[in-house]
Short mmCIF file of C-alpha atoms in Angstrom, two decimals:
data_model
loop_
_atom_site.label_atom_id
_atom_site.label_comp_id
_atom_site.label_asym_id
_atom_site.label_seq_id
_atom_site.Cartn_x
_atom_site.Cartn_y
_atom_site.Cartn_z
CA MET W 1 0.00 0.00 0.00
CA LEU W 2 2.77 2.35 1.04
CA ARG W 3 4.63 1.53 -2.16
CA LYS W 4 1.57 2.42 -4.23
CA ILE W 5 1.24 5.77 -2.48
CA PHE W 6 4.93 6.44 -3.03
CA ILE W 7 4.72 5.75 -6.75
CA SER W 8 1.40 7.42 -7.47
CA VAL W 9 1.68 10.53 -5.27
CA LEU W 10 5.13 11.30 -3.95
CA ILE W 11 7.13 10.94 -7.17
CA PRO W 12 4.82 13.11 -9.34
CA CYS W 13 4.71 15.77 -6.61
CA THR W 14 8.48 15.88 -6.34
CA ALA W 15 8.86 16.10 -10.11
CA PHE W 16 6.33 18.94 -10.26
CA LEU W 17 8.14 20.86 -7.52
CA LEU W 18 11.47 20.38 -9.28
CA LEU W 19 9.93 21.66 -12.50
CA LEU W 20 8.63 24.75 -10.77
CA SER W 21 11.92 25.51 -9.08
CA ALA W 22 13.82 25.00 -12.35
CA CYS W 23 11.75 27.69 -14.05
CA LYS W 24 12.22 30.22 -11.29
CA LYS W 25 13.86 33.43 -12.44
CA ASP W 26 16.65 34.87 -10.35
CA PRO W 27 15.90 38.52 -9.67
CA TYR W 28 18.20 40.85 -11.64
CA ALA W 29 20.19 43.42 -9.76
CA LEU W 30 21.97 46.31 -11.38
CA PRO W 31 25.73 45.87 -10.97
CA VAL W 32 27.26 48.36 -8.63
CA ALA W 33 30.17 50.27 -10.09
CA LYS W 34 33.42 50.07 -8.18
CA ASP W 35 34.21 53.26 -6.40
CA VAL W 36 37.77 53.43 -7.73
CA LEU W 37 39.73 54.36 -10.84
CA GLN W 38 39.76 51.35 -13.18
CA ASN W 39 41.50 50.48 -16.43
CA ASP W 40 41.68 47.80 -19.11
CA VAL W 41 43.71 47.19 -22.28
CA ILE W 42 43.20 45.24 -25.47
CA LYS W 43 45.74 44.60 -28.22
CA ARG W 44 44.26 45.62 -31.54
CA ASN W 45 46.58 44.11 -34.14
CA MET W 46 47.62 40.59 -35.12
CA GLY W 47 50.64 39.04 -36.75
CA PRO W 48 54.38 39.15 -36.15
CA ASN W 49 55.89 42.27 -34.63
CA VAL W 50 58.26 43.39 -37.35
CA THR W 51 60.61 46.38 -37.27
CA GLY W 52 58.85 49.47 -38.54
CA THR W 53 55.33 48.16 -37.99
CA ALA W 54 53.06 49.25 -35.16
CA ILE W 55 51.81 47.26 -32.19
CA GLU W 56 48.46 48.83 -31.45
CA PHE W 57 46.57 48.91 -28.15
CA ALA W 58 43.37 50.49 -26.88
CA TYR W 59 43.66 51.69 -23.26
CA ALA W 60 40.38 52.29 -21.43
CA MET W 61 40.23 54.12 -18.09
CA ALA W 62 37.34 55.39 -15.97
CA LEU W 63 36.38 56.51 -12.48
CA PRO W 64 33.05 57.52 -10.88
CA ARG W 65 32.06 61.09 -11.70
CA SER W 66 31.89 61.89 -7.99
CA LYS W 67 35.57 61.01 -7.60
CA GLY W 68 36.88 63.57 -10.09
CA LYS W 69 38.29 63.45 -13.63
CA LEU W 70 41.12 61.87 -15.59
CA VAL W 71 44.39 63.79 -15.53
CA SER W 72 46.82 61.75 -17.63
CA ALA W 73 47.45 58.44 -19.38
CA GLU W 74 50.93 57.04 -19.77
CA VAL W 75 52.51 53.98 -21.39
CA GLU W 76 55.96 52.76 -20.53
CA ALA W 77 57.61 50.23 -22.86
CA THR W 78 60.58 48.11 -21.80
CA ILE W 79 62.35 49.15 -25.03
CA ALA W 80 61.91 52.68 -26.38
CA GLY W 81 59.65 52.73 -29.41
CA GLY W 82 60.82 53.80 -32.85
CA ALA W 83 60.11 57.13 -34.51
CA GLY W 84 56.37 57.64 -34.81
CA THR W 85 55.42 55.96 -31.53
CA TYR W 86 52.47 57.86 -30.07
CA MET W 87 49.29 57.75 -28.05
CA ASP W 88 46.23 59.15 -29.75
CA ASN W 89 44.81 62.15 -27.90
CA ASN W 90 41.34 61.31 -29.16
CA SER W 91 38.84 58.98 -27.59
CA TYR W 92 36.55 57.27 -30.09
CA TYR W 93 32.96 56.20 -30.31
CA THR W 94 31.32 54.36 -33.15
CA ALA W 95 28.57 55.82 -35.33
CA ASN W 96 27.17 53.70 -38.14
CA GLY W 97 30.30 51.55 -38.06
CA ALA W 98 32.70 54.47 -38.31
CA ASP W 99 35.07 55.66 -35.60
CA VAL W 100 34.26 59.21 -34.50
CA PRO W 101 37.09 60.97 -32.63
CA VAL W 102 36.58 63.17 -29.58
CA LYS W 103 39.61 65.20 -28.58
CA VAL W 104 40.33 64.72 -24.88
CA GLY W 105 43.91 65.87 -24.42
CA ASP W 106 47.08 67.38 -25.80
CA PRO W 107 49.06 65.44 -28.41
CA SER W 108 51.14 62.76 -26.73
CA VAL W 109 54.69 63.39 -25.67
CA THR W 110 57.21 60.57 -25.97
CA SER W 111 60.35 60.72 -23.92
CA GLY W 112 62.56 57.65 -23.94
CA THR W 113 60.40 54.67 -23.07
CA LYS W 114 57.42 56.72 -21.87
CA THR W 115 54.55 58.17 -23.88
CA THR W 116 52.09 60.47 -22.09
CA VAL W 117 48.83 62.20 -22.87
CA ASN W 118 47.63 64.95 -20.53
CA PHE W 119 43.86 65.38 -20.52
CA THR W 120 42.52 68.85 -21.34
CA VAL W 121 38.81 68.09 -21.02
CA ASP W 122 36.83 67.26 -17.91
CA THR W 123 36.05 63.59 -18.46
CA PRO W 124 35.78 60.63 -16.09
CA ALA W 125 36.25 58.03 -18.86
CA ALA W 126 38.23 57.65 -22.07
CA THR W 127 39.78 55.04 -24.33
CA LEU W 128 43.04 56.06 -25.96
CA ARG W 129 44.88 54.20 -28.68
CA TYR W 130 48.59 53.59 -28.40
CA PHE W 131 50.81 52.85 -31.37
CA TYR W 132 54.23 51.41 -30.58
CA ILE W 133 56.52 51.44 -33.60
CA VAL W 134 58.82 48.44 -33.34
CA PRO W 135 62.41 49.72 -33.33
CA ALA W 136 65.28 47.89 -35.02
CA ALA W 137 66.97 47.69 -31.60
CA ALA W 138 64.25 45.34 -30.36
CA LYS W 139 64.83 42.62 -33.00
CA GLY W 140 64.84 39.15 -31.48
CA GLN W 141 63.89 40.46 -28.03
CA THR W 142 60.64 40.80 -26.12
CA VAL W 143 58.89 44.00 -25.20
CA SER W 144 56.33 44.64 -22.42
CA PHE W 145 54.12 47.62 -21.67
CA THR W 146 52.78 49.21 -18.51
CA PHE W 147 49.72 51.40 -18.99
CA THR W 148 49.03 53.90 -16.19
CA ALA W 149 46.11 56.29 -15.69
CA LYS W 150 46.05 59.14 -13.16
CA ALA W 151 42.93 60.80 -11.73
CA SER W 152 42.42 64.27 -10.26
CA ASP W 153 42.07 62.81 -6.76
CA GLY W 154 45.65 61.53 -7.00
CA GLU W 155 44.65 57.92 -7.54
CA THR W 156 46.62 55.91 -10.13
CA VAL W 157 45.98 52.54 -11.70
CA SER W 158 48.16 50.36 -13.95
CA TYR W 159 47.80 47.48 -16.39
CA LYS W 160 50.64 45.34 -17.74
CA MET W 161 50.67 43.88 -21.24
CA GLY W 162 53.18 41.50 -22.78
CA PRO W 163 55.80 40.31 -23.15
CA TYR W 164 55.57 40.30 -26.93
CA SER W 165 58.25 38.72 -29.13
CA ILE W 166 59.81 40.95 -31.74
CA SER W 167 60.68 39.16 -34.97
CA LYS W 168 64.25 38.90 -36.13
CA MET W 169 63.06 39.36 -39.69
CA ASP W 170 62.44 42.69 -41.32
CA MET W 171 60.50 43.62 -44.38
CA ILE W 172 60.38 46.00 -47.28
CA ARG W 173 57.25 46.60 -49.28
CA ASN W 174 56.25 47.59 -52.79
CA ILE W 175 59.54 47.72 -54.67
CA THR W 176 59.17 47.98 -58.41
CA VAL W 177 61.41 45.74 -60.47
CA LYS W 178 61.74 46.25 -64.20
CA ASP W 179 63.31 44.19 -66.91
CA GLY W 180 66.21 46.19 -68.33
CA GLY W 181 66.00 48.65 -65.43
CA ALA W 182 65.87 47.98 -61.69
CA MET W 183 66.36 44.25 -62.11
CA PHE W 184 69.24 43.37 -59.75
CA VAL W 185 67.81 42.35 -56.38
CA SER W 186 70.02 42.30 -53.30
CA ILE W 187 68.67 40.53 -50.22
CA ALA W 188 71.53 41.70 -47.98
CA ASP W 189 70.96 45.34 -48.98
CA SER W 190 67.19 44.91 -49.16
CA THR W 191 67.14 46.93 -52.34
CA VAL W 192 67.02 46.73 -56.11
CA TYR W 193 69.75 48.13 -58.34
CA THR W 194 69.88 49.07 -61.98
CA ALA W 195 73.01 48.35 -64.01
CA ALA W 196 73.90 52.04 -63.60
CA THR W 197 73.44 52.15 -59.81
CA LEU W 198 74.99 48.77 -59.16
CA GLY W 199 78.53 50.13 -58.79
CA ALA W 200 80.49 48.33 -56.10
CA ASN W 201 77.47 46.29 -55.02
CA ALA W 202 77.66 43.73 -57.82
CA ALA W 203 78.72 40.96 -55.43
CA LYS W 204 75.58 41.55 -53.36
CA VAL W 205 73.15 40.77 -56.16
CA ASP W 206 71.20 37.62 -55.32
CA LEU W 207 68.45 37.64 -57.92
CA ILE W 208 67.78 38.97 -61.36
CA TYR W 209 64.28 39.92 -62.41
CA LEU W 210 63.40 39.43 -66.06
CA TYR W 211 60.37 39.14 -68.28
CA ARG W 212 60.45 37.14 -71.48
CA THR W 213 57.87 35.81 -73.92
CA PRO W 214 59.67 33.17 -75.99
CA ALA W 215 57.73 31.25 -78.62
CA ASN W 216 56.17 27.94 -77.52
CA LYS W 217 57.30 28.37 -73.92
CA THR W 218 55.88 29.92 -70.80
CA PHE W 219 58.54 32.14 -69.24
CA ALA W 220 56.94 35.51 -68.38
CA HIS W 221 58.04 37.03 -65.05
CA ALA W 222 61.04 35.37 -63.45
CA LEU W 223 63.47 35.65 -60.57
CA VAL W 224 66.69 33.89 -61.43
CA ALA W 225 70.02 33.51 -59.68
CA PRO W 226 72.94 35.07 -61.57
CA ALA W 227 74.68 31.67 -61.61
CA ALA W 228 71.70 29.86 -63.13
CA ASP W 229 71.92 28.13 -66.49
CA THR W 230 71.93 30.69 -69.30
CA GLN W 231 68.70 29.22 -70.71
CA TYR W 232 66.97 30.89 -67.75
CA LEU W 233 68.71 34.21 -68.40
CA PRO W 234 68.07 34.72 -72.10
CA GLY W 235 69.51 37.98 -73.40
CA VAL W 236 70.79 39.03 -69.98
CA VAL W 237 74.30 40.46 -69.87
CA LEU W 238 75.55 40.07 -66.34
CA PRO W 239 77.63 42.98 -65.01
CA THR W 240 81.05 42.01 -63.71
CA GLY W 241 80.86 40.49 -60.26
CA VAL W 242 77.20 39.45 -60.48
CA ASN W 243 77.56 35.69 -60.02
CA LYS W 244 75.73 34.43 -56.93
CA ASN W 245 74.06 31.02 -56.88
CA THR W 246 70.92 31.75 -54.91
CA LYS W 247 68.39 29.04 -54.05
CA ILE W 248 64.81 29.79 -55.05
CA LEU W 249 61.61 27.87 -54.34
CA LYS W 250 58.28 28.79 -55.89
CA VAL W 251 55.17 29.00 -53.75
CA PHE W 252 51.61 30.01 -54.41
CA ASN W 253 48.70 31.01 -52.19
CA LEU W 254 50.94 32.36 -49.45
CA GLN W 255 49.59 35.90 -49.36
CA ASP W 256 51.29 37.34 -46.31
CA HIS W 257 49.02 39.95 -44.78
CA GLN W 258 51.88 42.31 -43.94
CA LEU W 259 53.28 42.18 -47.47
CA ALA W 260 49.84 42.34 -49.06
CA PRO W 261 47.57 44.16 -46.58
CA THR W 262 44.55 43.97 -48.84
CA LEU W 263 44.64 40.18 -49.03
CA GLN W 264 44.01 37.26 -46.70
CA PRO W 265 43.98 38.62 -43.17
CA GLY W 266 45.40 36.02 -40.84
CA ILE W 267 48.23 34.63 -42.97
CA TYR W 268 51.67 35.70 -41.83
CA VAL W 269 55.22 34.60 -42.59
CA ASP W 270 57.14 34.65 -39.32
CA ASP W 271 60.58 33.73 -37.97
CA PRO W 272 59.75 30.01 -37.45
CA ASP W 273 58.86 29.68 -41.14
CA PHE W 274 62.38 30.73 -42.08
CA GLN W 275 63.91 28.55 -39.37
CA GLN W 276 62.11 25.43 -40.57
CA LEU W 277 62.54 26.08 -44.27
CA ASP W 278 64.29 23.29 -46.19
CA MET W 279 66.04 24.73 -49.22
CA SER W 280 68.50 21.86 -49.67
CA THR W 281 67.09 20.75 -53.02
CA ALA W 282 65.86 24.12 -54.25
CA PRO W 283 66.79 25.18 -57.78
CA ASN W 284 68.34 28.52 -58.69
CA PHE W 285 65.53 29.86 -60.86
CA ALA W 286 61.80 30.50 -60.72
CA ILE W 287 60.08 31.35 -63.98
CA ASN W 288 56.45 31.93 -64.92
CA LEU W 289 55.70 33.82 -61.70
CA LYS W 290 52.15 35.06 -61.38
CA ALA W 291 50.71 37.94 -59.39
CA GLU W 292 50.16 36.95 -55.73
CA ALA W 293 52.68 34.14 -56.06
CA GLY W 294 55.95 34.15 -54.17
CA VAL W 295 59.36 32.60 -53.78
CA TRP W 296 61.41 31.45 -50.82
CA VAL W 297 65.02 32.49 -51.23
CA GLU W 298 68.27 31.51 -49.56
CA THR W 299 71.38 33.49 -50.40
CA ALA W 300 74.46 31.68 -51.69
CA ASP W 301 76.40 32.36 -48.49
CA GLY W 302 73.49 31.06 -46.39
CA LYS W 303 73.33 34.27 -44.37
CA TRP W 304 69.85 35.31 -45.41
CA ARG W 305 66.54 33.67 -46.09
CA ALA W 306 63.74 35.66 -47.60
CA TYR W 307 60.17 35.42 -48.78
CA ILE W 308 59.44 37.55 -51.83
CA PHE W 309 55.80 38.18 -52.65
CA ILE W 310 54.69 39.34 -56.09
CA ASN W 311 52.15 42.08 -55.37
CA SER W 312 51.41 42.78 -59.02
CA ILE W 313 52.75 42.22 -62.49
CA ASP W 314 52.72 44.45 -65.56
CA ASN W 315 53.31 42.57 -68.78
CA ALA W 316 53.18 45.67 -70.95
CA ASN W 317 55.94 47.42 -69.01
CA LYS W 318 57.84 44.19 -68.27
CA SER W 319 57.78 44.98 -64.60
CA ALA W 320 56.43 43.79 -61.26
CA VAL W 321 55.89 45.11 -57.75
CA ILE W 322 57.42 42.90 -55.10
CA SER W 323 57.58 42.89 -51.30
CA MET W 324 60.04 41.02 -49.17
CA LYS W 325 60.51 39.64 -45.67
CA ARG W 326 64.07 38.62 -44.91
CA TYR W 327 65.52 36.71 -41.99
CA PRO W 328 69.18 36.66 -40.87
CA VAL W 329 70.16 33.00 -40.57
CA GLN W 330 73.57 33.52 -39.05
CA MET L 1 6.91 -23.14 -20.01
CA LYS L 2 9.17 -20.68 -18.24
CA ILE L 3 12.20 -22.97 -18.62
CA LYS L 4 11.59 -23.37 -22.37
CA PHE L 5 11.40 -19.64 -22.77
CA ARG L 6 14.68 -19.16 -20.92
CA ILE L 7 16.45 -21.80 -23.03
CA ILE L 8 15.30 -20.14 -26.26
CA LEU L 9 16.51 -16.77 -25.00
CA ALA L 10 19.92 -18.22 -24.06
CA ILE L 11 20.34 -19.85 -27.49
CA LEU L 12 19.40 -16.61 -29.24
CA PHE L 13 21.86 -14.67 -27.12
CA VAL L 14 24.76 -17.05 -27.88
CA GLY L 15 23.87 -17.00 -31.57
CA LEU L 16 23.89 -13.23 -31.66
CA ALA L 17 27.20 -13.08 -29.81
CA PHE L 18 28.80 -15.35 -32.42
CA ALA L 19 27.35 -13.37 -35.31
CA SER L 20 28.67 -10.10 -33.91
CA CYS L 21 32.22 -11.42 -33.80
CA LYS L 22 32.26 -12.57 -37.39
CA LYS L 23 34.64 -10.66 -39.67
CA ASP L 24 33.10 -9.67 -42.99
CA TYR L 25 36.22 -8.63 -44.91
CA PRO L 26 39.94 -8.92 -44.26
CA VAL L 27 42.20 -5.87 -44.19
CA ASP L 28 45.78 -5.62 -45.42
CA GLU L 29 48.92 -4.44 -43.60
CA ASP L 30 47.88 -0.81 -44.17
CA GLY L 31 44.48 -1.35 -42.62
CA LEU L 32 42.85 -1.07 -46.04
CA LEU L 33 39.97 -3.30 -47.03
CA VAL L 34 40.92 -6.29 -49.20
CA THR L 35 38.08 -6.76 -51.64
CA THR L 36 37.35 -9.08 -54.53
CA ARG L 37 38.11 -6.49 -57.22
CA GLN L 38 40.78 -7.42 -59.74
CA GLU L 39 40.94 -4.14 -61.67
CA CYS L 40 44.50 -2.85 -61.55
CA TYR L 41 45.34 0.31 -63.45
CA VAL L 42 46.10 4.04 -63.28
CA SER L 43 43.20 6.14 -64.55
CA SER L 44 44.82 9.57 -64.36
CA PHE L 45 48.09 11.20 -63.37
CA GLU L 46 48.96 14.67 -62.12
CA LEU L 47 52.28 16.34 -61.39
CA LEU L 48 52.41 19.42 -59.15
CA GLY L 49 55.25 21.85 -58.49
CA THR L 50 56.33 23.22 -55.12
CA ASP L 51 53.60 25.83 -55.49
CA PHE L 52 51.04 23.01 -55.86
CA VAL L 53 50.22 24.17 -59.38
CA THR L 54 50.33 21.67 -62.22
CA VAL L 55 53.54 21.54 -64.26
CA ARG L 56 52.04 19.47 -67.09
CA THR L 57 51.82 21.00 -70.55
CA LYS L 58 49.00 18.59 -71.45
CA THR L 59 47.18 15.54 -70.08
CA ALA L 60 49.51 12.65 -69.21
CA ALA L 61 49.40 9.74 -71.66
CA ILE L 62 48.67 6.55 -69.71
CA ASP L 63 49.26 3.26 -71.49
CA THR L 64 47.67 0.49 -69.41
CA THR L 65 49.13 -2.19 -71.69
CA ALA L 66 52.72 -0.97 -71.84
CA LEU L 67 52.34 0.24 -68.24
CA THR L 68 53.79 3.66 -68.93
CA ILE L 69 52.78 7.19 -68.04
CA LYS L 70 54.22 9.79 -70.37
CA VAL L 71 54.05 13.35 -69.12
CA GLU L 72 55.54 16.51 -70.58
CA VAL L 73 56.31 19.29 -68.10
CA LEU L 74 56.71 23.02 -68.63
CA PHE L 75 60.06 24.57 -69.49
CA GLY L 76 61.76 25.60 -66.28
CA THR L 77 60.10 22.98 -64.09
CA ASP L 78 62.03 22.14 -60.92
CA LEU L 79 62.26 18.38 -61.47
CA LYS L 80 63.74 17.68 -58.05
CA ASN L 81 60.71 18.89 -56.15
CA LEU L 82 57.53 17.51 -57.66
CA TYR L 83 54.41 16.04 -56.15
CA PRO L 84 53.00 13.13 -58.23
CA GLN L 85 49.33 12.25 -57.85
CA PHE L 86 47.85 8.98 -59.13
CA THR L 87 44.19 8.17 -59.56
CA LEU L 88 43.72 4.39 -59.40
CA ALA L 89 40.97 1.88 -60.14
CA THR L 90 38.60 1.22 -57.23
CA ASP L 91 40.18 -0.42 -54.17
CA CYS L 92 43.71 -0.35 -55.68
CA LYS L 93 46.71 0.98 -53.82
CA LEU L 94 50.16 2.22 -54.73
CA ASP L 95 53.52 0.79 -53.77
CA PRO L 96 55.71 2.52 -52.69
CA LYS L 97 53.50 5.13 -51.07
CA ILE L 98 53.94 8.78 -52.01
CA THR L 99 54.75 10.67 -48.85
CA GLY L 100 55.96 14.03 -50.17
CA LYS L 101 58.14 15.61 -52.81
CA THR L 102 59.66 13.27 -55.39
CA ASP L 103 62.82 13.76 -57.42
CA PHE L 104 62.26 13.24 -61.15
CA SER L 105 65.51 14.89 -62.24
CA ASP L 106 67.25 11.67 -63.31
CA LEU L 107 65.50 11.38 -66.64
CA ALA L 108 67.64 8.37 -67.65
CA HIS L 109 66.24 6.39 -64.73
CA PRO L 110 62.49 7.04 -64.64
CA ARG L 111 60.57 6.54 -61.41
CA LYS L 112 58.38 3.46 -61.05
CA TRP L 113 55.32 2.69 -58.96
CA THR L 114 53.40 -0.56 -58.61
CA VAL L 115 49.62 -0.59 -58.62
CA VAL L 116 48.11 -3.35 -56.46
CA SER L 117 44.57 -4.55 -57.16
CA GLY L 118 41.74 -4.57 -54.62
CA ASP L 119 42.16 -8.31 -53.95
CA ARG L 120 45.92 -7.63 -53.50
CA LYS L 121 46.76 -10.48 -55.94
CA ILE L 122 47.57 -8.48 -59.08
CA ARG L 123 50.53 -6.10 -59.22
CA LYS L 124 51.41 -3.89 -62.20
CA GLU L 125 54.49 -1.71 -62.30
CA TYR L 126 54.04 1.61 -64.08
CA THR L 127 56.96 3.70 -65.32
CA VAL L 128 56.58 7.48 -65.26
CA LEU L 129 58.44 9.01 -68.21
CA VAL L 130 58.95 12.74 -67.79
CA THR L 131 60.04 15.00 -70.63
CA VAL L 132 60.64 18.72 -70.42
CA GLN L 133 59.01 21.08 -72.90
CA PRO L 134 61.73 21.92 -75.44
#
């Protein structure tokens, strides 16, 4: 009898009660703001930190209106930033997807490792953007940042970011190479010479750019080592001293976002790619190069490895625009 | 009546247990299914460069009687670093396996691969003859 009561009454009642309690809404309470100066930071850019590029942050700071106003915002880097390092003196809000600036302080002042913005408007909250230009001195090291905000009541608050690795590689973008003109590419000098400007730098030429349209063959745009077989350098007269046997490996669909900012966000060539690169069987020529293709390069002396990206090609002018990341192996 | 029912249940259970352990098809040393198929041929062939773009000038000529694959590659192809791709008859496999870049630069000694049929009893060795566009 007891068993029957248990099954027919107690279990359904318990289940019903559980159901009711499961549907109960917790009462919502408005969060109470902390009565102190607060701050937060986000990093706004992706990819390797390469010399000359910016590491970008957004630094938010706020305190209750009753406590006063913001006085200054400061960032201290462990390695002084390169020329152009600054903190934006505008705070931004978004309207219809566009950033709208609101001036809140004087232009930033950078002195050594510190960059400071002094507020000129009475505001209890702001978000300032900080652009750290990676200096050449930081190559292969790490850099950290301390963001500090100061309020009118004397209170300060800090936020640490990092450490961030700085790439050993560097890059150069949008160099125009032209058959019969600026066609002698030097990885070590990170530049392109013409026969006239080559001068004493002949021994530094690693690649020769040329454009050919032979009958019944596909040649087109090419990057060829000076020491390559002459069939890959048709009609090219090598200046004295241009004789390096550079290794070249063709690649496609490797649209580095730093070399081609309008393409493929999220793809980056970084130091480990150069470290793990196997060029042991690579040839010394790459012909029929298309726009958005690229080549891995290793100099004859093994000191440099590079990735050259073909930004665009111009058949009519027998020229191309290339960008390069290079990595010192030794 | 109850005992009979239990005996029938036990017999059914044992029968099911045996059936579940039965192997339908054998597998080979690579864990691939060995079937009854005896077809053994290459149906198409591709050759890619280091940029994973084809280096062929035209479709490869596959002779399933002479067991040759003749393929002409573009002028300036890096023959030391090529990725061959075979399409085989159903259930066939290739020996040796292709695990990465292959060196085709020794034109006097062409590379060879053996196609093994689905029943693993027929083996046919194909020779890949590469010529460079003049």
